[in-house]
Short mmCIF file of C-alpha atoms in Angstrom, two decimals:
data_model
loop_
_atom_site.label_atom_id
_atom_site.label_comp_id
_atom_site.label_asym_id
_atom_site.label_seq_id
_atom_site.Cartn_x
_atom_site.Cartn_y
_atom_site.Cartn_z
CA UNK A 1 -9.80 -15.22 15.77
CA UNK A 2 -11.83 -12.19 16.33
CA UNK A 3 -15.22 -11.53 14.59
CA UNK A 4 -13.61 -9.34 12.29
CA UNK A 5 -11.40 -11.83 11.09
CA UNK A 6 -13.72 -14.55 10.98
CA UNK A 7 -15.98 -12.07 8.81
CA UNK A 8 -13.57 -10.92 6.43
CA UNK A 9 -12.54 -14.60 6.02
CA UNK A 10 -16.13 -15.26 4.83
CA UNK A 11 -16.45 -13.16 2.63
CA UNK A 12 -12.94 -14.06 1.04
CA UNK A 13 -14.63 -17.82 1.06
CA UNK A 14 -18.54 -16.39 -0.52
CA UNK A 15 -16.65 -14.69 -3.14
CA UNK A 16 -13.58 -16.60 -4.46
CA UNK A 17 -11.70 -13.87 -6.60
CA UNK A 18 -12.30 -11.33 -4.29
CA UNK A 19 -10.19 -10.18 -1.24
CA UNK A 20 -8.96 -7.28 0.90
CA UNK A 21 -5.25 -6.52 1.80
CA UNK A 22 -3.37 -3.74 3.11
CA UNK A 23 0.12 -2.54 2.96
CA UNK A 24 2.56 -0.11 3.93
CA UNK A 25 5.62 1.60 1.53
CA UNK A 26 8.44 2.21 3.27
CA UNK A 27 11.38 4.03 2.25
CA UNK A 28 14.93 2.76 3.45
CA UNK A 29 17.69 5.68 3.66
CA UNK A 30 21.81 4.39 3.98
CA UNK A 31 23.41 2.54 1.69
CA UNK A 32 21.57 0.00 -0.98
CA UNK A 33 19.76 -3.19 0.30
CA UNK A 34 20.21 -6.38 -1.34
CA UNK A 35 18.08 -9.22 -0.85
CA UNK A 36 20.43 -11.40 1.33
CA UNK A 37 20.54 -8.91 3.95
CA UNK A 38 16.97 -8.25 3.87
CA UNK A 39 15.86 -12.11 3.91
CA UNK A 40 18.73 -11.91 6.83
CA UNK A 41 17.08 -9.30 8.67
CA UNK A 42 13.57 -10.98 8.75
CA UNK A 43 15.04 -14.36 9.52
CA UNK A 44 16.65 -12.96 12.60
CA UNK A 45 13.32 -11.16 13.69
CA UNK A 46 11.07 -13.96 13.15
CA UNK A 47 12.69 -16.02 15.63
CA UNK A 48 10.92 -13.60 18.33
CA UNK A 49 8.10 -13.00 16.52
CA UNK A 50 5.78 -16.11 16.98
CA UNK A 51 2.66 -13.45 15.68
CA UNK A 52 4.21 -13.30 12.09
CA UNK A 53 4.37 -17.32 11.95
CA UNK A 54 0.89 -17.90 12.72
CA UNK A 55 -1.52 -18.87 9.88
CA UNK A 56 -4.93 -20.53 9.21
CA UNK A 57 -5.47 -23.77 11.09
CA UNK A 58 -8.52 -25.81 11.43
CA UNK A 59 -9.61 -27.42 14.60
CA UNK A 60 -12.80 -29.67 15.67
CA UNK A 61 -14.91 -27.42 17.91
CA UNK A 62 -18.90 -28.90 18.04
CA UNK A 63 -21.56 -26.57 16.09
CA UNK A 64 -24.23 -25.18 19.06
CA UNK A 65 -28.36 -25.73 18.51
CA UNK A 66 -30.28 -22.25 18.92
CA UNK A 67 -30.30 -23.16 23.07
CA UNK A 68 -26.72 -22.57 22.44
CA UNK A 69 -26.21 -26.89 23.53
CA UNK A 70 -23.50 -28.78 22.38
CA UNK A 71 -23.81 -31.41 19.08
CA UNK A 72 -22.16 -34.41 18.38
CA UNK A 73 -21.41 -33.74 15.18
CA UNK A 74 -18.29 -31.56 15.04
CA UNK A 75 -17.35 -28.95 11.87
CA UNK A 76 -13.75 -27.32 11.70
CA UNK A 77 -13.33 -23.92 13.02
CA UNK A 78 -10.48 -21.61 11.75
CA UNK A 79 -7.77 -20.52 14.20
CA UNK A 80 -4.56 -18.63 14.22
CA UNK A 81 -1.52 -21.19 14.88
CA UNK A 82 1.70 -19.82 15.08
CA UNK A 83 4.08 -22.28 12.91
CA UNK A 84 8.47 -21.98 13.23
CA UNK A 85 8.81 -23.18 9.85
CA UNK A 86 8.11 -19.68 7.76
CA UNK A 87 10.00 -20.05 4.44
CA UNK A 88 11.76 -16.53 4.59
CA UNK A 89 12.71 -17.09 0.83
CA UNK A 90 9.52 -17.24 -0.07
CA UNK A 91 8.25 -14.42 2.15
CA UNK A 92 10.79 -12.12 1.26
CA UNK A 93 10.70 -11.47 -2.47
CA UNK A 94 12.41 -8.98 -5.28
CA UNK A 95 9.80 -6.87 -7.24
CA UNK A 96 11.03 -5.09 -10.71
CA UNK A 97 10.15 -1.75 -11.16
CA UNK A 98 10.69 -0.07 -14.50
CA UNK A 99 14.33 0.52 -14.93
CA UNK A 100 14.56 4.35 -14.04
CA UNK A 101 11.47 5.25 -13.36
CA UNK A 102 10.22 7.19 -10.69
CA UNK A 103 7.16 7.61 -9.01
CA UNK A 104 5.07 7.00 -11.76
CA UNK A 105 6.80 3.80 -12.56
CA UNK A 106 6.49 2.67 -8.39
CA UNK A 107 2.77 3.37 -8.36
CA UNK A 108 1.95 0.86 -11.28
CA UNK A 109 3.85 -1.70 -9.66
CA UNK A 110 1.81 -1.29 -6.21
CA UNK A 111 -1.28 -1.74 -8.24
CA UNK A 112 0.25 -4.28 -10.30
CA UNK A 113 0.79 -6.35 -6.84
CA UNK A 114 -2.53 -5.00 -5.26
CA UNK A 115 -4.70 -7.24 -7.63
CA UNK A 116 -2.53 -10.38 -6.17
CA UNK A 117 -4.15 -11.44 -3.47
CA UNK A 118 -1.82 -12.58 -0.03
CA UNK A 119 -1.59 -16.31 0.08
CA UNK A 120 -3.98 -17.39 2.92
CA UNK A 121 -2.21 -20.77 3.01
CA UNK A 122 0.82 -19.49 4.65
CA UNK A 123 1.59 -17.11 7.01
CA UNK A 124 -0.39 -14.21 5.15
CA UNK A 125 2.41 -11.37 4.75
CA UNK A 126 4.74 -10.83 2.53
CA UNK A 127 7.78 -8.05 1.60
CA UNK A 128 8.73 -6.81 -1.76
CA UNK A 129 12.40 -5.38 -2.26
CA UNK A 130 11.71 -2.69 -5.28
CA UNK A 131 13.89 -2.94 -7.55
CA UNK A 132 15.44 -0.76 -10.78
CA UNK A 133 13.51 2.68 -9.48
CA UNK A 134 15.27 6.18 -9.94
CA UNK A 135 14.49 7.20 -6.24
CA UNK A 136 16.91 7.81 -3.91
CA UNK A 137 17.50 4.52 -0.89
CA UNK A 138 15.92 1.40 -1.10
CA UNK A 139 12.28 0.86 -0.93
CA UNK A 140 10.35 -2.36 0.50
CA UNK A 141 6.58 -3.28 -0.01
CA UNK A 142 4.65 -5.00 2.79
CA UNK A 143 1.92 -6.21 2.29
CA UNK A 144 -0.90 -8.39 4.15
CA UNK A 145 -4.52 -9.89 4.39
CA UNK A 146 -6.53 -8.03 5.98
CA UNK A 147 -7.82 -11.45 7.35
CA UNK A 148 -5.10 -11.34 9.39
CA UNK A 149 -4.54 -7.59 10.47
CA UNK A 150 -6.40 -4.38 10.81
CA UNK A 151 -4.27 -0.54 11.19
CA UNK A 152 -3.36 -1.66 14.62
CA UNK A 153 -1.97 -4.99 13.82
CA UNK A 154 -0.18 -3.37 10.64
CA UNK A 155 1.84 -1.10 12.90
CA UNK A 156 2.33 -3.97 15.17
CA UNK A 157 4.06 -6.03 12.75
CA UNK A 158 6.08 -3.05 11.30
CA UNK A 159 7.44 -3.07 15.07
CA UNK A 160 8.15 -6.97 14.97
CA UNK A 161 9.85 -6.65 11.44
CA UNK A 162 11.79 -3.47 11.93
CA UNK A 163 10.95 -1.40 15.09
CA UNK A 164 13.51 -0.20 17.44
CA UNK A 165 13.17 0.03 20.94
CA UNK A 166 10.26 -0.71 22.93
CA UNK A 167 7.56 1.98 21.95
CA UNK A 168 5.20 0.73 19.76
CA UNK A 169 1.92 1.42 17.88
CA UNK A 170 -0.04 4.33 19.24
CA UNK A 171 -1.53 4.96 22.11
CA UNK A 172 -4.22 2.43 23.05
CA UNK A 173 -6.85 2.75 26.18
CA UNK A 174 -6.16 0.16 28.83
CA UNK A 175 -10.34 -0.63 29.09
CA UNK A 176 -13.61 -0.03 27.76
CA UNK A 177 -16.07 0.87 30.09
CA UNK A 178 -19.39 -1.54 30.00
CA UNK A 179 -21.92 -0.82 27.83
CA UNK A 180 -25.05 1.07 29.71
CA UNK A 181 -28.58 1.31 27.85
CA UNK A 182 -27.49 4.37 26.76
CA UNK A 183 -24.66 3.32 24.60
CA UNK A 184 -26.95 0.79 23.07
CA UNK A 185 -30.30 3.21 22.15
CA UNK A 186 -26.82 5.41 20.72
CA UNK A 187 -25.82 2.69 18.39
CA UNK A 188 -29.72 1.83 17.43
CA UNK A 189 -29.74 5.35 16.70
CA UNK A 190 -26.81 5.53 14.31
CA UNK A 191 -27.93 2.06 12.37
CA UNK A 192 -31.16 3.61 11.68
CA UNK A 193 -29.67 6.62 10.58
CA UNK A 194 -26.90 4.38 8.67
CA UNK A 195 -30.30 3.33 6.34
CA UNK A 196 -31.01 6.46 4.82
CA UNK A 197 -28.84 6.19 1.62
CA UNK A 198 -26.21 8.38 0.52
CA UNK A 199 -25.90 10.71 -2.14
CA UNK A 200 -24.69 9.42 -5.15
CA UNK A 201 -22.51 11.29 -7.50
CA UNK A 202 -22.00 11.73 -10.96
CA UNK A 203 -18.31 12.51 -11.08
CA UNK A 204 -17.85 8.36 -9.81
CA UNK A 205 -18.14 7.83 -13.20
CA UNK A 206 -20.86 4.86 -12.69
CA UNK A 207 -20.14 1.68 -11.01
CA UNK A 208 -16.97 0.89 -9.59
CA UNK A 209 -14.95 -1.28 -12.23
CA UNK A 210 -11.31 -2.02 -13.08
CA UNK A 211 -8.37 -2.46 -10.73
CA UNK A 212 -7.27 -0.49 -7.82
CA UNK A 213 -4.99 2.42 -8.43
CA UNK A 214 -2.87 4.60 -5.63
CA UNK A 215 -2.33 8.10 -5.03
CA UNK A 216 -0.61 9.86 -2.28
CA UNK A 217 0.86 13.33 -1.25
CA UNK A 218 2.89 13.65 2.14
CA UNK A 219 2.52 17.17 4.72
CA UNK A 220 4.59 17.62 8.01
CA UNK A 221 2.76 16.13 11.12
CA UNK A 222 3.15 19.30 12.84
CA UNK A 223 1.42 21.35 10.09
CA UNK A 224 -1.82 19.10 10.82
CA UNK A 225 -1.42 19.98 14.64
CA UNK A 226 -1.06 23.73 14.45
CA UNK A 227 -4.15 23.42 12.52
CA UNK A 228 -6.15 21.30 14.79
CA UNK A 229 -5.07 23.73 17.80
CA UNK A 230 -5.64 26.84 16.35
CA UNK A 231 -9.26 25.48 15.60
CA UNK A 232 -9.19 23.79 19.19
CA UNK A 233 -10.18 20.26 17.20
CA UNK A 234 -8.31 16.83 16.31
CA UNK A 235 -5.84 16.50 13.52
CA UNK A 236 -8.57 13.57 12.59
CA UNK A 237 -11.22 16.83 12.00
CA UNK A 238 -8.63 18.34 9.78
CA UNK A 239 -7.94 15.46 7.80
CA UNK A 240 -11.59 14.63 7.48
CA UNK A 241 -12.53 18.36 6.97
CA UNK A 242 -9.49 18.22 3.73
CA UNK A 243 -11.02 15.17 2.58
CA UNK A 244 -14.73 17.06 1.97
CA UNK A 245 -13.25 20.23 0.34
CA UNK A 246 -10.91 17.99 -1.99
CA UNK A 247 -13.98 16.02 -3.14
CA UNK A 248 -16.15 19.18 -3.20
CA UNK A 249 -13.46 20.45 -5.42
CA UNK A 250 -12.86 17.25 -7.40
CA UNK A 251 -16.90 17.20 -7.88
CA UNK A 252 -17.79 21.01 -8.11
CA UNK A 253 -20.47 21.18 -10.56
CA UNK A 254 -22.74 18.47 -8.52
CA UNK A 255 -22.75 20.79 -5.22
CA UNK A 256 -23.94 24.02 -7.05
CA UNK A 257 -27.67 22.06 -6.81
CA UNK A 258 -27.67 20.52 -3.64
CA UNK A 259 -25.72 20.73 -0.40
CA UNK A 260 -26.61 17.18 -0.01
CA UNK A 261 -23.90 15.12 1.69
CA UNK A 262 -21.97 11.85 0.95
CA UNK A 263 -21.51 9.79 3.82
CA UNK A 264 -18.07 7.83 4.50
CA UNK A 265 -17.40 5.01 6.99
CA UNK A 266 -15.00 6.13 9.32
CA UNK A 267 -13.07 3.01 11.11
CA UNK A 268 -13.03 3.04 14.73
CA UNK A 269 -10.46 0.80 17.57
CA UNK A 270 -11.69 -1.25 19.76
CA UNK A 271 -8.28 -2.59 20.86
CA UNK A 272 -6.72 -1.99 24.04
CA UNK A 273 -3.11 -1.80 25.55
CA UNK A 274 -3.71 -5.25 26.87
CA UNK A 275 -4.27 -6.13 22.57
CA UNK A 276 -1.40 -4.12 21.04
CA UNK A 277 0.97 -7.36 20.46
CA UNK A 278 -1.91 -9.46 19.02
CA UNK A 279 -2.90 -9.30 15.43
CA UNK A 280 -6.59 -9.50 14.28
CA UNK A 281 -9.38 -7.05 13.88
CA UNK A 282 -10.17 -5.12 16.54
CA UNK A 283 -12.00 -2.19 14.77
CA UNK A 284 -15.72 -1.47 14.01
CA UNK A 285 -16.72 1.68 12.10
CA UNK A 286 -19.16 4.69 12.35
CA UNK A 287 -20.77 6.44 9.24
CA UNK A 288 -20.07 10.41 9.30
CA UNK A 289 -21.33 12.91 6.95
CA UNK A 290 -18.89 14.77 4.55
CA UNK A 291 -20.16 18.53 4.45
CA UNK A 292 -18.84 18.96 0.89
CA UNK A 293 -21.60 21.31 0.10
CA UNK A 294 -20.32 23.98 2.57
CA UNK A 295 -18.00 26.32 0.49
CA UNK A 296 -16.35 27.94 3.07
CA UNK A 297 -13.17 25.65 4.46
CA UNK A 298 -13.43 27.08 7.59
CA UNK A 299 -17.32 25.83 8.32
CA UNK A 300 -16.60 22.92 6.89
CA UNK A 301 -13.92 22.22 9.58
CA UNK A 302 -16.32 23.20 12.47
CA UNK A 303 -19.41 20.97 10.96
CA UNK A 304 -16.75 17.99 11.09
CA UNK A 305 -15.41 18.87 13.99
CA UNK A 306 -19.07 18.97 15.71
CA UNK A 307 -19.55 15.73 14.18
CA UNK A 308 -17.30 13.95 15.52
CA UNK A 309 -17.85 15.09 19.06
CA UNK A 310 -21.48 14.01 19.06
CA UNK A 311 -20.12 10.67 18.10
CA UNK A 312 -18.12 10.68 21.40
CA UNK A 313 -20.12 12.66 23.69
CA UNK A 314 -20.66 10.35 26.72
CA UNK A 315 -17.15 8.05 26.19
CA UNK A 316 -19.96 5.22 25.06
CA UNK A 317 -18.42 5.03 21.14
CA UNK A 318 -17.36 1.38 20.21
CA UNK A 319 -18.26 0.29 23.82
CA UNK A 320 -20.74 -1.99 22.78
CA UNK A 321 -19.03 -3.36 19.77
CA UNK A 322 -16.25 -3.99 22.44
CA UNK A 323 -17.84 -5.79 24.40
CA UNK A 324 -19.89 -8.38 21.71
CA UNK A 325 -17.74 -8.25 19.02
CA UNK A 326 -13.73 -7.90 19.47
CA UNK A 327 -13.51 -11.08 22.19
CA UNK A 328 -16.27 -13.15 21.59
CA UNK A 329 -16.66 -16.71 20.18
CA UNK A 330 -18.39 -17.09 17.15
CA UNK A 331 -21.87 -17.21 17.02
CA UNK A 332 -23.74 -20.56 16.45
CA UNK A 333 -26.39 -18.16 14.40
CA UNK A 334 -23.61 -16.78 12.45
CA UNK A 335 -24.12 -17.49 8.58
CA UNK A 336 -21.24 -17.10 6.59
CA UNK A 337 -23.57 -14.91 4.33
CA UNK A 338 -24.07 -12.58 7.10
CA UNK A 339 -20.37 -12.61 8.20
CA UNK A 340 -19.36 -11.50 4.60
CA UNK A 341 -22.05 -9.21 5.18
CA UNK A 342 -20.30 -7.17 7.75
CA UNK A 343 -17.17 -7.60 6.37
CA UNK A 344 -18.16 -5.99 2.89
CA UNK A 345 -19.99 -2.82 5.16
CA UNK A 346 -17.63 -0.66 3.16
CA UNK A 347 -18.59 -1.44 -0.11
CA UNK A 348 -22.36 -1.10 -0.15
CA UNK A 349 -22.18 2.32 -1.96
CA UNK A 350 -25.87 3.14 -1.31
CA UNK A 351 -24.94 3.37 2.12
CA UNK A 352 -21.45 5.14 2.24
CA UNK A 353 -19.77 6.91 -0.66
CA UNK A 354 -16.26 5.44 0.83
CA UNK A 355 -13.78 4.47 3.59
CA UNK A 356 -12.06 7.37 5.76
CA UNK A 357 -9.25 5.90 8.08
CA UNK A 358 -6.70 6.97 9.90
CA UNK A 359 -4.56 4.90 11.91
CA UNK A 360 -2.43 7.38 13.88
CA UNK A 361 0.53 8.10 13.87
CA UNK A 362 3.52 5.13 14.48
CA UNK A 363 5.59 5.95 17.71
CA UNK A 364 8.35 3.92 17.12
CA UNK A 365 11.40 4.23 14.62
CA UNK A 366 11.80 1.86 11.95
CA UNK A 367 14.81 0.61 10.50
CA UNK A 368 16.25 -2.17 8.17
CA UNK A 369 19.38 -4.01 8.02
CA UNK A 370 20.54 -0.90 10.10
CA UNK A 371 19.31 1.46 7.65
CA UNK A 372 17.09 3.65 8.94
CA UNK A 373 13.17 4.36 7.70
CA UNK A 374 12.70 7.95 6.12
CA UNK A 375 9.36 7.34 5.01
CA UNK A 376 6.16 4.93 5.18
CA UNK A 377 3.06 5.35 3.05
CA UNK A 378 0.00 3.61 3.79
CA UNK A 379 -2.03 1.77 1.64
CA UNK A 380 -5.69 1.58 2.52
CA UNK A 381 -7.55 -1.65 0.90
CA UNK A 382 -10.25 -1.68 -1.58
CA UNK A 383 -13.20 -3.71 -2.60
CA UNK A 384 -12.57 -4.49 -6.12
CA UNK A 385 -15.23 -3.86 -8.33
CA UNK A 386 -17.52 -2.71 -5.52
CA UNK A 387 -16.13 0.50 -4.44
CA UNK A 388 -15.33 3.80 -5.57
CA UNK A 389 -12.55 4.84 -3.00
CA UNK A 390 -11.04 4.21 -0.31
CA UNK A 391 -8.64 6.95 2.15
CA UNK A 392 -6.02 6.70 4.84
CA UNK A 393 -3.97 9.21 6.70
CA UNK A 394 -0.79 7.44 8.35
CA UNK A 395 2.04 9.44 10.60
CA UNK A 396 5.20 8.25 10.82
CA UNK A 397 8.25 10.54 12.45
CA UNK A 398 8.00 14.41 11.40
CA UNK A 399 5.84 13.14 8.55
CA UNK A 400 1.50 12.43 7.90
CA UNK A 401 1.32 10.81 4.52
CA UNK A 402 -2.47 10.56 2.68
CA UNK A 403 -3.09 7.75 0.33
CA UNK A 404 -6.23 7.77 -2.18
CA UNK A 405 -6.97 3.97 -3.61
CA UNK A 406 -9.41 4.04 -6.52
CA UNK A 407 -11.18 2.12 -8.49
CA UNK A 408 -9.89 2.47 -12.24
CA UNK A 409 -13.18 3.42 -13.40
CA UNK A 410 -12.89 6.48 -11.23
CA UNK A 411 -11.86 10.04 -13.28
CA UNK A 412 -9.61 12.02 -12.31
CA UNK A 413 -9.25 10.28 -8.93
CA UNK A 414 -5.13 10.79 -9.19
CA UNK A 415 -5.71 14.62 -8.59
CA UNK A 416 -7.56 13.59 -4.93
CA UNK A 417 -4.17 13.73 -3.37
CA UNK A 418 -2.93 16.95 -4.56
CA UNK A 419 -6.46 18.34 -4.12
CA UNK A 420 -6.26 17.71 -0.17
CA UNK A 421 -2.94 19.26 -0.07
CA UNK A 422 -4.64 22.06 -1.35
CA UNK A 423 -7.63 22.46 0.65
CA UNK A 424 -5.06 21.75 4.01
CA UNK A 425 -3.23 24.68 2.74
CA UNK A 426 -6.32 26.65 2.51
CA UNK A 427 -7.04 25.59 6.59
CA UNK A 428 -3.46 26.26 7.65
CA UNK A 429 -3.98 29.86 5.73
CA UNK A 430 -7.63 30.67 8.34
CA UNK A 431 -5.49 29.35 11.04
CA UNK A 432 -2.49 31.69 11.02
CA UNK A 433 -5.18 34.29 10.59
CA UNK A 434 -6.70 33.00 13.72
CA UNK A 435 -3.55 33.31 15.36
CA UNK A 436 -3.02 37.09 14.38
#
């Protein structure tokens, strides 16, 4: 286990009730699905795929005093052990969704299943076969704890379940370089400034409360690329850049006072190529100021844009995380309170307004049963009853797809989506006339 997953397992264990799990939509083209050849199509893939057997297994390892010497008393330590004996039946499940309806209908179900947390008994994934919609295909729900997998490891086990061909993930570096004292007085620098609160805003509608609710909209890939070139940025800039102008717009009154920003935590990898067939957590995360008090799209794009290339300047981002965190054994000084702690980083809304990730974009084609993937949505996690909102942009063939999870208590926040379609619009608009 990496610290990431022995931290999110904490705080799962400090706060029974309360968990964190991903997922991914995908939507199946070709003719129907049942569940037979579904549960036959895992079956067949899980005999190569030892990753998507393994599950929580305790094993004597002796505690360490503060000179870091062996005890004799020895305490169980959690591991991942891969296990042959997955139950496909029970992995691989019908869901009902509301006889004819459509989208509507499919996003009450995924937040229907969102507030049931992954069993962390078993292997912890499961996949839903959606069933009764009006949509066109066949569309399966996978879902997992996030004590198990981060982004990486989500498109990972996509691959195992349903990839074809050898390509997989995205593009991971093969090393990071060691840390020099530069890279440390960097990340000193950005936990001090990660102290200063955020701004709080009315339009949150108070403290985060009720159940998580999801929102998406889906662009071309290639639309967020022109963009990014013609403004000689990343298509993470754009995205990010969106996401200020469609809560600017979704707030507007609050930023007619103060230009003030909200802050969001942006996940970063630390996995390399060596990593991409492991599951686990191999991320850490950077705060970065939304500059949704700029009016003007355009600035906004270029404030982001210079952002994010302070945060890199130098190659040193994530280096030390990399090398203390993503590898190394657990710490004897290690509290569980301070591993739920970190894990919870996202949800201490005096310190960032919410959770900005983005993946990449998956390189290999999916299909199931032989029926090809059209379509995959990401769904980011939430902390339930601690945060306002969490974002992720996933890519997946010709397609980026944006997905807003909410808490309940949040207004309006099922106009976010269609809000950043909007505002990317707006930046595809200043870069044709950029072009001309």
């Amino acid at each position: 286990m990496t610290m990431g997953d022995h931290a999110y397992l904490a705080f799962t264990r400090r706060f029974p009730g309360e968990f964190l799990d991903i997922g991914v939509l995908l939507y199946v083209g070709g003719p129907p699905l049942d569940l037979a050849g579904l549960r036959a199509h895992v079956a067949d893939r899980l005999r190569a795929a030892p990753d998507l057997t393994e599950r929580l297994h305790c094993v004597a390892s002796p505690p360490r005093d503060h000179r870091g010497r062996g005890s004799a008393a020895e305490q169980p330590q959690p591991r991942w052990a891969a296990r042959g004996d997955v139950d496909v039946d029970d992995h691989v499940v019908v869901t009902a969704v509301p006889a004819g309806s459509g989208d509507d209908g499919l996003r009450r179900v995924i937040d229907r299943l969102a507030a049931q947390p992954v069993d962390l008994g078993r292997p912890p994934w499961r996949l839903h076969l959606l069933r009764g919609h009006s949509l066109p295909g066949t569309l399966v729900l996978y879902r997992a704890s996030h004590v198990h997998q981060d982004g990486g490891a989500l498109f990972r086990a996509l691959h195992l379940l349903f990839g074809e061909g050898d390509d997989t993930g995205v593009a991971l570096p093969q090393a990071f370089a060691a840390p020099r004292p530069a890279d440390y007085l960097r990340l000193a620098g950005r936990n001090v400034q990660g102290l200063a609160p955020t701004r709080a805003l009315a339009a949150w509608g108070g403290p985060a409360r009720g159940p998580a609710r999801h929102t998406w909209a889906t662009t071309e890939l290639d639309a967020l690329r022109r963009i990014a070139r013609r403004h000689a940025v990343t298509v993470n800039d754009v995205y990010l850049a969106a996401l200020a102008g469609a809560l600017r717009q979704w707030s507007l009154p609050e930023w007619s006072r103060s230009h003030r920003p909200i802050h969001a935590l942006m996940p970063i990898s630390i996995r390399t190529s060596a990593e991409q067939e492991l599951m686990s957590n191999f991320t850490t995360g950077v705060r970065i100021a939304l500059p949704c008090g700029e009016p003007d799209p355009g600035r906004r794009l270029v404030r982001v844009a210079g952002l994010t290339r302070r945060l890199k300047r130098g190659g040193g981002l994530g280096v030390v995380e990399r090398r203390h965190v993503a590898h190394a054994e657990l710490s004897p000084h290690a509290s569980q309170r301070f591993l739920a702690h970190v894990a919870s980083s996202g949800s201490r809304t005096r310190e960032v307004a919410l959770v900005a990730s983005n993946p990449g974009s998956l390189r290999c084609r999916l299909a199931v049963a032989g029926r090809p993937v059209t379509g995959l949505v990401g769904l980011p996690p939430l902390f339930v009853g601690r945060q306002h909102l969490t974002v992720g942009l996933f890519g997946y063939g010709e397609q980026a797809h944006v997905t807003f999870t909410a808490s309940a208590s949040v207004p309006r926040h099922e106009s976010l989506a269609d809000l950043w379609l909007t505002e990317l619009a707006e930046l595809a608009e200043l870069a044709a006339l950029r072009r001309g």
